[in-house]
Every structure is written in C-alpha cells, then in structure tokens.
Amino acid sequence: MKIFGLYFAVLSSIGILRCAAQQCGRQVLQNRIVGGFDAEDGAWPWQVDIQTNTGHICGGTLIAVDWVLSAAHCFPNPYDVSSYILYFGRNQLNGWNPFEVSRRIRRVVIPSIYTEPLKGHNIALVQLDREVRLNDHVQPICLPGPNTLFPSGMQCTITGWGYIRDGVSLQGVGTMQQVSVPIIGQSSCQAMYNTKPIEPVDILSDMMCAGYQEEDRDSCQGDSGGPLVCLMVNGTYVQAGIVSFGLGCAVANRPGVYSKVSAFYYFIKAHIPAMQTI
C-alpha cells in the first residue's frame, strides 16, 4: 500500500493523474468474471450490455451521452448493425432492471487497419441513434490522456456479464460481476506468454495486461469490449483498458490482454472532441 501511495503522489505531483472538474468516472451510488462477485445495482453506471438477436455478446462503456467504447471484434460487420441493441443502467442480465434504458446504433467506427485482436487496434467507437439521459445509474467513464500511466501492480477492476469459467455462463438472473486484478507490466506479460507458448503472442504497444500469473481471477468470454477501470488518487475512475483477448480464462501465465485506451487517445478525440479525459 505504501508503494502504491508513493506512485500516486509522484504521478499526481507531475500532473499525470490530475483531473479537471467533471462528472465522468464517479460512482454516484456508493451503497462473472472468473473469481468475481456480484456487483451492487448502480455501482458501475458506465457499464453497457451489448446484445444482438442471439442475446448478450459483449460489454462496453458509456463515454459520452451518445457514444460507447467497446472492442472491434464485437462488430465483425460494422456496416450492418441493425440487429444490435445496447442496454444502459442494467445490473441483471436475465432479471428485472428498473433503471434500464436501451438504444440502437447509428454507426460503428473501427480503425481501418484492424484485422484481429492479436494484431492490435482492437477498439470500436459506437455512436448511438440518440442520446441517453444521465442519472444515478447511467454515467460516463473518464478516459486517460495519452501520457496517463497505470503502474505495474496497481489494482484495477473488471466488470461484465461474461462466463464465470470456460464454457460456464452466469446462472439465474445473471447479476453483473466485478473482480479486482493488478496491472502487469508489458515485459512481464510478454515473458508469461513466452512460457511454453501454445501459439506465439506478441504484447504490442497498444495492449496492456492485468491479472495473475497463477490461475485465479480473469475476464472471460462475453466480457469482451468491457472495461478495465482504475481508481485514481482524486477518487475518479478512469478506463485503462478494453477487454480484448486471452488464451482461456484464468489460465496460469496467460493473463487477460486489454486494448490500452491511452494509445487510442487521438483516434477517439478525432471522432468525439467532447470526450472527458483526466
């Protein structure tokens, strides 16, 4: 804890973690993911449930009143999004959500050089057909600036409705899951993936890792596109990563790999000038 406190003090002193007056990244209500637990209703008001006519497929985050951040691989045909519906203010995947609202998609913006998650550029900007109204259960997440740092060992949180382990979906009402995981440095993550590799995986500059070396807690199928958020020293949550890929769920030496949001700062800014960053 003292080490993390020192990191925060240094980063704050040089302005990296300083955040202007804003409303993003705040849990208004203070009241599965592998190894996670049920999230309180309204605890993560930026979380989005992305569905098609087949049901839940991915997660996302609200970053503006008419924009959602997710992963490119959640939209294999970004020019045909007529079957998609996005839910906000939702806590239970299969139960009743009294504060829930839904929207359709106007368009999806994906980097032109994206091909597959393992080759990077796995980000999608989803424009809604109309704005959502912000309230206690629907709030945007803050995004990092291009130089924002998330040091190795920093505890952050994954949220979503994905499988609780390989091949096992959420049961019952399907309450949103949350789990705390540490950031893993790029070189350490690459070393883990180089351990008896089933297939070669390069941890690229627009990727980041979080999780544990041993089997423990991780994101899983259905969490794709959802957030890895970190609590900053000023009490604001910032989205560090987008769930991108992993080899299995909670497998030793195979931590979750995330699209590094700070690496896409200028891509996001070009399409959403009003985005809120720290």
mmCIF file of C-alpha atoms in Angstrom:
data_model
loop_
_atom_site.group_PDB
_atom_site.id
_atom_site.type_symbol
_atom_site.label_atom_id
_atom_site.label_comp_id
_atom_site.label_asym_id
_atom_site.label_seq_id
_atom_site.Cartn_x
_atom_site.Cartn_y
_atom_site.Cartn_z
ATOM 1 C CA MET A 1 0.000 0.000 0.000
ATOM 2 C CA LYS A 2 2.867 2.407 0.786
ATOM 3 C CA ILE A 3 4.440 1.692 -2.603
ATOM 4 C CA PHE A 4 1.191 2.411 -4.437
ATOM 5 C CA GLY A 5 0.710 5.581 -2.387
ATOM 6 C CA LEU A 6 4.159 6.754 -3.453
ATOM 7 C CA TYR A 7 3.313 6.093 -7.108
ATOM 8 C CA PHE A 8 0.144 8.138 -6.790
ATOM 9 C CA ALA A 9 1.855 11.011 -5.018
ATOM 10 C CA VAL A 10 4.589 11.243 -7.668
ATOM 11 C CA LEU A 11 2.187 10.948 -10.605
ATOM 12 C CA SER A 12 -0.174 13.496 -9.108
ATOM 13 C CA SER A 13 2.668 15.944 -8.426
ATOM 14 C CA ILE A 14 3.694 15.977 -12.103
ATOM 15 C CA GLY A 15 0.134 16.369 -13.283
ATOM 16 C CA ILE A 16 -0.437 12.946 -14.841
ATOM 17 C CA LEU A 17 -3.290 11.993 -12.550
ATOM 18 C CA ARG A 18 -4.805 15.432 -12.164
ATOM 19 C CA CYS A 19 -8.390 15.639 -13.341
ATOM 20 C CA ALA A 20 -10.329 18.759 -14.257
ATOM 21 C CA ALA A 21 -13.780 19.404 -12.802
ATOM 22 C CA GLN A 22 -16.030 16.834 -14.439
ATOM 23 C CA GLN A 23 -18.807 14.337 -13.890
ATOM 24 C CA CYS A 24 -17.310 11.258 -15.522
ATOM 25 C CA GLY A 25 -15.886 8.305 -13.618
ATOM 26 C CA ARG A 26 -17.914 8.809 -10.448
ATOM 27 C CA GLN A 27 -19.896 6.119 -8.643
ATOM 28 C CA VAL A 28 -22.955 8.129 -7.694
ATOM 29 C CA LEU A 29 -24.418 5.212 -5.731
ATOM 30 C CA GLN A 30 -21.991 4.051 -3.024
ATOM 31 C CA ASN A 31 -24.173 1.678 -1.366
ATOM 32 C CA ARG A 32 -18.819 -13.284 -13.657
ATOM 33 C CA ILE A 33 -15.837 -12.616 -14.444
ATOM 34 C CA VAL A 34 -13.719 -15.574 -13.203
ATOM 35 C CA GLY A 35 -13.294 -15.370 -9.426
ATOM 36 C CA GLY A 36 -15.536 -12.317 -9.161
ATOM 37 C CA PHE A 37 -18.609 -11.435 -7.138
ATOM 38 C CA ASP A 38 -21.962 -9.733 -7.635
ATOM 39 C CA ALA A 39 -21.864 -6.011 -8.288
ATOM 40 C CA GLU A 40 -24.275 -3.750 -6.417
ATOM 41 C CA ASP A 41 -27.035 -2.212 -8.542
ATOM 42 C CA GLY A 42 -25.738 1.099 -9.908
ATOM 43 C CA ALA A 43 -22.140 0.548 -8.746
ATOM 44 C CA TRP A 44 -20.712 0.747 -12.281
ATOM 45 C CA PRO A 45 -23.011 3.217 -14.076
ATOM 46 C CA TRP A 46 -20.911 3.358 -17.275
ATOM 47 C CA GLN A 47 -21.208 -0.374 -17.988
ATOM 48 C CA VAL A 48 -23.076 -1.236 -21.198
ATOM 49 C CA ASP A 49 -24.610 -4.566 -22.203
ATOM 50 C CA ILE A 50 -24.265 -5.130 -25.961
ATOM 51 C CA GLN A 51 -26.709 -7.636 -27.417
ATOM 52 C CA THR A 52 -27.882 -8.936 -30.760
ATOM 53 C CA ASN A 53 -30.929 -11.076 -31.500
ATOM 54 C CA THR A 54 -28.917 -14.013 -30.124
ATOM 55 C CA GLY A 55 -28.504 -12.357 -26.702
ATOM 56 C CA HIS A 56 -25.530 -10.890 -24.851
ATOM 57 C CA ILE A 57 -22.306 -10.795 -26.878
ATOM 58 C CA CYS A 58 -20.071 -8.071 -25.439
ATOM 59 C CA GLY A 59 -19.643 -5.292 -22.933
ATOM 60 C CA GLY A 60 -18.922 -1.624 -23.438
ATOM 61 C CA THR A 61 -18.717 1.693 -21.620
ATOM 62 C CA LEU A 62 -20.547 4.967 -21.959
ATOM 63 C CA ILE A 63 -18.002 7.704 -22.733
ATOM 64 C CA ALA A 64 -20.387 10.460 -23.876
ATOM 65 C CA VAL A 65 -24.162 10.841 -23.987
ATOM 66 C CA ASP A 66 -24.250 9.361 -27.488
ATOM 67 C CA TRP A 67 -21.033 7.296 -27.671
ATOM 68 C CA VAL A 68 -19.959 3.902 -26.344
ATOM 69 C CA LEU A 69 -16.460 2.435 -26.232
ATOM 70 C CA SER A 70 -16.030 -1.280 -26.994
ATOM 71 C CA ALA A 71 -13.859 -3.753 -28.939
ATOM 72 C CA ALA A 72 -13.666 -4.021 -32.723
ATOM 73 C CA HIS A 73 -14.117 -7.796 -32.700
ATOM 74 C CA CYS A 74 -17.582 -7.327 -31.192
ATOM 75 C CA PHE A 75 -18.641 -5.901 -34.583
ATOM 76 C CA PRO A 76 -17.453 -8.342 -37.278
ATOM 77 C CA ASN A 77 -19.524 -6.418 -39.843
ATOM 78 C CA PRO A 78 -19.536 -2.782 -38.673
ATOM 79 C CA TYR A 79 -21.623 -1.745 -41.675
ATOM 80 C CA ASP A 80 -24.553 -3.928 -40.619
ATOM 81 C CA VAL A 81 -25.531 -3.213 -37.021
ATOM 82 C CA SER A 82 -29.298 -3.449 -37.382
ATOM 83 C CA SER A 83 -29.510 -6.447 -35.032
ATOM 84 C CA TYR A 84 -27.671 -4.736 -32.157
ATOM 85 C CA ILE A 85 -29.261 -3.214 -29.088
ATOM 86 C CA LEU A 86 -27.377 -1.574 -26.220
ATOM 87 C CA TYR A 87 -28.606 -1.501 -22.628
ATOM 88 C CA PHE A 88 -27.659 1.102 -20.015
ATOM 89 C CA GLY A 89 -28.384 1.133 -16.289
ATOM 90 C CA ARG A 90 -28.553 -2.656 -16.300
ATOM 91 C CA ASN A 91 -27.372 -4.892 -13.449
ATOM 92 C CA GLN A 92 -29.077 -8.242 -14.107
ATOM 93 C CA LEU A 93 -28.642 -9.904 -17.475
ATOM 94 C CA ASN A 94 -31.745 -12.084 -17.105
ATOM 95 C CA GLY A 95 -33.697 -10.256 -14.425
ATOM 96 C CA TRP A 96 -35.637 -7.034 -13.957
ATOM 97 C CA ASN A 97 -33.722 -3.770 -14.191
ATOM 98 C CA PRO A 98 -35.948 -0.845 -13.148
ATOM 99 C CA PHE A 99 -33.485 1.842 -14.303
ATOM 100 C CA GLU A 100 -32.648 0.286 -17.651
ATOM 101 C CA VAL A 101 -32.791 2.144 -20.969
ATOM 102 C CA SER A 102 -31.844 0.895 -24.430
ATOM 103 C CA ARG A 103 -30.579 2.394 -27.660
ATOM 104 C CA ARG A 104 -29.861 1.298 -31.210
ATOM 105 C CA ILE A 105 -26.672 2.018 -33.142
ATOM 106 C CA ARG A 106 -26.217 4.801 -35.670
ATOM 107 C CA ARG A 107 -22.706 3.785 -36.724
ATOM 108 C CA VAL A 108 -19.571 1.981 -35.584
ATOM 109 C CA VAL A 109 -16.081 3.414 -36.107
ATOM 110 C CA ILE A 110 -13.180 0.930 -36.172
ATOM 111 C CA PRO A 111 -9.525 1.579 -37.112
ATOM 112 C CA SER A 112 -9.076 0.846 -40.806
ATOM 113 C CA ILE A 113 -6.031 -1.359 -40.097
ATOM 114 C CA TYR A 114 -7.802 -3.624 -37.578
ATOM 115 C CA THR A 115 -7.874 -7.302 -38.588
ATOM 116 C CA GLU A 116 -7.975 -9.408 -35.408
ATOM 117 C CA PRO A 117 -7.425 -8.909 -31.653
ATOM 118 C CA LEU A 118 -3.944 -10.476 -31.586
ATOM 119 C CA LYS A 119 -2.711 -7.883 -34.093
ATOM 120 C CA GLY A 120 -3.876 -4.890 -32.056
ATOM 121 C CA HIS A 121 -6.057 -1.879 -32.905
ATOM 122 C CA ASN A 122 -8.955 -3.666 -31.188
ATOM 123 C CA ILE A 123 -11.200 -0.725 -30.412
ATOM 124 C CA ALA A 124 -14.670 0.349 -31.533
ATOM 125 C CA LEU A 125 -16.452 3.673 -31.130
ATOM 126 C CA VAL A 126 -20.200 3.129 -31.205
ATOM 127 C CA GLN A 127 -22.446 6.092 -31.910
ATOM 128 C CA LEU A 128 -25.975 5.747 -30.534
ATOM 129 C CA ASP A 129 -29.094 6.514 -32.518
ATOM 130 C CA ARG A 130 -29.969 9.084 -29.829
ATOM 131 C CA GLU A 131 -28.533 10.374 -26.588
ATOM 132 C CA VAL A 132 -29.065 8.750 -23.216
ATOM 133 C CA ARG A 133 -30.126 10.822 -20.224
ATOM 134 C CA LEU A 134 -27.605 10.754 -17.399
ATOM 135 C CA ASN A 135 -28.776 9.820 -13.907
ATOM 136 C CA ASP A 136 -27.528 7.904 -10.859
ATOM 137 C CA HIS A 137 -27.497 4.632 -12.825
ATOM 138 C CA VAL A 138 -26.210 5.956 -16.163
ATOM 139 C CA GLN A 139 -22.917 7.881 -16.097
ATOM 140 C CA PRO A 140 -19.890 8.119 -18.418
ATOM 141 C CA ILE A 141 -16.447 6.811 -17.536
ATOM 142 C CA CYS A 142 -13.394 9.073 -17.732
ATOM 143 C CA LEU A 143 -10.762 8.270 -20.345
ATOM 144 C CA PRO A 144 -6.999 8.584 -19.889
ATOM 145 C CA GLY A 145 -4.864 11.149 -21.644
ATOM 146 C CA PRO A 146 -2.105 9.953 -23.999
ATOM 147 C CA ASN A 147 0.504 10.041 -21.212
ATOM 148 C CA THR A 148 -1.541 8.653 -18.330
ATOM 149 C CA LEU A 149 0.323 5.883 -16.515
ATOM 150 C CA PHE A 150 -1.067 2.774 -14.845
ATOM 151 C CA PRO A 151 1.920 1.310 -12.976
ATOM 152 C CA SER A 152 2.575 -2.377 -12.600
ATOM 153 C CA GLY A 153 0.830 -3.723 -9.502
ATOM 154 C CA MET A 154 -1.917 -1.088 -9.480
ATOM 155 C CA GLN A 155 -5.227 -2.737 -8.546
ATOM 156 C CA CYS A 156 -7.992 -2.147 -11.077
ATOM 157 C CA THR A 157 -11.446 -3.636 -11.692
ATOM 158 C CA ILE A 158 -13.043 -5.672 -14.478
ATOM 159 C CA THR A 159 -16.833 -5.740 -14.770
ATOM 160 C CA GLY A 160 -19.215 -7.621 -17.030
ATOM 161 C CA TRP A 161 -21.613 -10.493 -17.667
ATOM 162 C CA GLY A 162 -19.201 -12.947 -19.265
ATOM 163 C CA TYR A 163 -18.624 -16.607 -18.439
ATOM 164 C CA ILE A 164 -17.611 -17.395 -14.852
ATOM 165 C CA ARG A 165 -15.215 -20.028 -16.227
ATOM 166 C CA ASP A 166 -14.570 -21.638 -19.598
ATOM 167 C CA GLY A 167 -17.903 -22.746 -21.067
ATOM 168 C CA VAL A 168 -19.971 -21.777 -17.995
ATOM 169 C CA SER A 169 -22.254 -18.757 -18.293
ATOM 170 C CA LEU A 170 -23.786 -16.710 -15.494
ATOM 171 C CA GLN A 171 -26.631 -18.513 -13.787
ATOM 172 C CA GLY A 172 -30.035 -17.314 -12.548
ATOM 173 C CA VAL A 173 -30.738 -13.618 -13.006
ATOM 174 C CA GLY A 174 -27.143 -13.105 -14.158
ATOM 175 C CA THR A 175 -26.008 -10.291 -11.896
ATOM 176 C CA MET A 176 -23.094 -8.246 -13.215
ATOM 177 C CA GLN A 177 -19.756 -9.497 -11.885
ATOM 178 C CA GLN A 178 -16.777 -7.484 -10.709
ATOM 179 C CA VAL A 179 -13.240 -8.536 -9.860
ATOM 180 C CA SER A 180 -10.075 -6.738 -8.807
ATOM 181 C CA VAL A 181 -6.856 -7.524 -10.706
ATOM 182 C CA PRO A 182 -3.373 -5.961 -10.739
ATOM 183 C CA ILE A 183 -1.782 -4.317 -13.761
ATOM 184 C CA ILE A 184 1.065 -6.382 -15.218
ATOM 185 C CA GLY A 185 3.956 -4.619 -16.940
ATOM 186 C CA GLN A 186 4.359 -5.229 -20.668
ATOM 187 C CA SER A 187 7.707 -7.045 -20.413
ATOM 188 C CA SER A 188 6.458 -9.271 -17.580
ATOM 189 C CA CYS A 189 3.301 -10.096 -19.523
ATOM 190 C CA GLN A 190 5.317 -10.943 -22.633
ATOM 191 C CA ALA A 191 7.534 -13.235 -20.569
ATOM 192 C CA MET A 192 4.455 -15.065 -19.258
ATOM 193 C CA TYR A 193 3.080 -15.581 -22.763
ATOM 194 C CA ASN A 194 6.507 -16.855 -23.864
ATOM 195 C CA THR A 195 6.278 -19.641 -21.264
ATOM 196 C CA LYS A 196 5.531 -22.853 -23.182
ATOM 197 C CA PRO A 197 3.565 -20.962 -25.832
ATOM 198 C CA ILE A 198 0.699 -22.821 -27.483
ATOM 199 C CA GLU A 199 0.803 -20.145 -30.135
ATOM 200 C CA PRO A 200 3.042 -17.059 -30.363
ATOM 201 C CA VAL A 201 1.515 -13.934 -28.861
ATOM 202 C CA ASP A 202 3.151 -10.515 -29.064
ATOM 203 C CA ILE A 203 2.083 -7.963 -26.457
ATOM 204 C CA LEU A 204 2.057 -4.886 -28.676
ATOM 205 C CA SER A 205 2.431 -1.230 -27.705
ATOM 206 C CA ASP A 206 -1.343 -0.649 -27.859
ATOM 207 C CA MET A 207 -2.000 -3.549 -25.455
ATOM 208 C CA MET A 208 -1.764 -3.923 -21.687
ATOM 209 C CA CYS A 209 -2.180 -6.855 -19.316
ATOM 210 C CA ALA A 210 -3.874 -7.385 -15.972
ATOM 211 C CA GLY A 211 -4.433 -10.429 -13.819
ATOM 212 C CA TYR A 212 -2.361 -13.059 -12.051
ATOM 213 C CA GLN A 213 0.450 -15.391 -13.040
ATOM 214 C CA GLU A 214 -1.333 -18.311 -11.407
ATOM 215 C CA GLU A 215 -4.923 -19.370 -12.101
ATOM 216 C CA ASP A 216 -7.126 -17.019 -10.118
ATOM 217 C CA ARG A 217 -9.228 -14.154 -11.460
ATOM 218 C CA ASP A 218 -9.694 -13.003 -15.027
ATOM 219 C CA SER A 219 -12.087 -11.784 -17.703
ATOM 220 C CA CYS A 220 -13.671 -14.455 -19.901
ATOM 221 C CA GLN A 221 -15.907 -14.975 -22.950
ATOM 222 C CA GLY A 222 -18.695 -12.405 -23.022
ATOM 223 C CA ASP A 223 -16.626 -9.774 -21.200
ATOM 224 C CA SER A 224 -15.051 -8.630 -24.493
ATOM 225 C CA GLY A 225 -15.340 -4.914 -25.110
ATOM 226 C CA GLY A 226 -15.951 -4.254 -21.432
ATOM 227 C CA PRO A 227 -13.826 -2.100 -19.161
ATOM 228 C CA LEU A 228 -10.758 -2.393 -17.018
ATOM 229 C CA VAL A 229 -11.132 0.668 -14.769
ATOM 230 C CA CYS A 230 -8.721 2.085 -12.205
ATOM 231 C CA LEU A 231 -9.453 4.349 -9.247
ATOM 232 C CA MET A 232 -7.211 7.408 -9.327
ATOM 233 C CA VAL A 233 -5.940 9.418 -6.393
ATOM 234 C CA ASN A 234 -8.698 12.030 -6.771
ATOM 235 C CA GLY A 235 -11.458 9.408 -6.414
ATOM 236 C CA THR A 236 -12.247 9.252 -10.126
ATOM 237 C CA TYR A 237 -12.422 6.001 -12.081
ATOM 238 C CA VAL A 238 -10.591 6.004 -15.410
ATOM 239 C CA GLN A 239 -10.795 3.324 -18.074
ATOM 240 C CA ALA A 240 -7.312 1.921 -18.609
ATOM 241 C CA GLY A 241 -8.218 -0.964 -20.892
ATOM 242 C CA ILE A 242 -10.814 -2.670 -23.076
ATOM 243 C CA VAL A 243 -11.183 -6.444 -22.696
ATOM 244 C CA SER A 244 -9.553 -7.786 -25.860
ATOM 245 C CA PHE A 245 -8.358 -11.399 -25.666
ATOM 246 C CA GLY A 246 -6.807 -14.176 -23.623
ATOM 247 C CA LEU A 247 -5.889 -17.814 -24.105
ATOM 248 C CA GLY A 248 -8.527 -19.486 -21.970
ATOM 249 C CA CYS A 249 -9.877 -17.937 -18.779
ATOM 250 C CA ALA A 250 -7.749 -17.646 -15.618
ATOM 251 C CA VAL A 251 -5.041 -19.901 -17.079
ATOM 252 C CA ALA A 252 -1.586 -19.794 -15.465
ATOM 253 C CA ASN A 253 0.861 -17.484 -17.313
ATOM 254 C CA ARG A 254 -1.938 -16.276 -19.573
ATOM 255 C CA PRO A 255 -3.286 -13.046 -18.028
ATOM 256 C CA GLY A 256 -6.005 -11.065 -19.749
ATOM 257 C CA VAL A 257 -4.889 -8.750 -22.540
ATOM 258 C CA TYR A 258 -6.581 -5.393 -22.963
ATOM 259 C CA SER A 259 -6.537 -2.671 -25.583
ATOM 260 C CA LYS A 260 -4.657 0.219 -23.964
ATOM 261 C CA VAL A 261 -7.094 3.128 -24.097
ATOM 262 C CA SER A 262 -4.396 5.811 -23.762
ATOM 263 C CA ALA A 263 -2.832 4.534 -27.003
ATOM 264 C CA PHE A 264 -6.028 5.469 -28.855
ATOM 265 C CA TYR A 265 -6.395 8.959 -27.397
ATOM 266 C CA TYR A 266 -6.059 10.763 -30.723
ATOM 267 C CA PHE A 267 -8.255 8.249 -32.558
ATOM 268 C CA ILE A 268 -11.041 8.793 -30.020
ATOM 269 C CA LYS A 269 -10.524 12.570 -29.896
ATOM 270 C CA ALA A 270 -10.845 12.817 -33.682
ATOM 271 C CA HIS A 271 -14.362 11.378 -33.547
ATOM 272 C CA ILE A 272 -15.503 12.580 -30.120
ATOM 273 C CA PRO A 273 -13.984 16.035 -29.459
ATOM 274 C CA ALA A 274 -16.035 16.439 -26.280
ATOM 275 C CA MET A 275 -14.707 13.282 -24.602
ATOM 276 C CA GLN A 276 -13.718 13.706 -20.963
ATOM 277 C CA THR A 277 -10.171 12.767 -20.030
ATOM 278 C CA ILE A 278 -8.037 13.135 -16.943
#
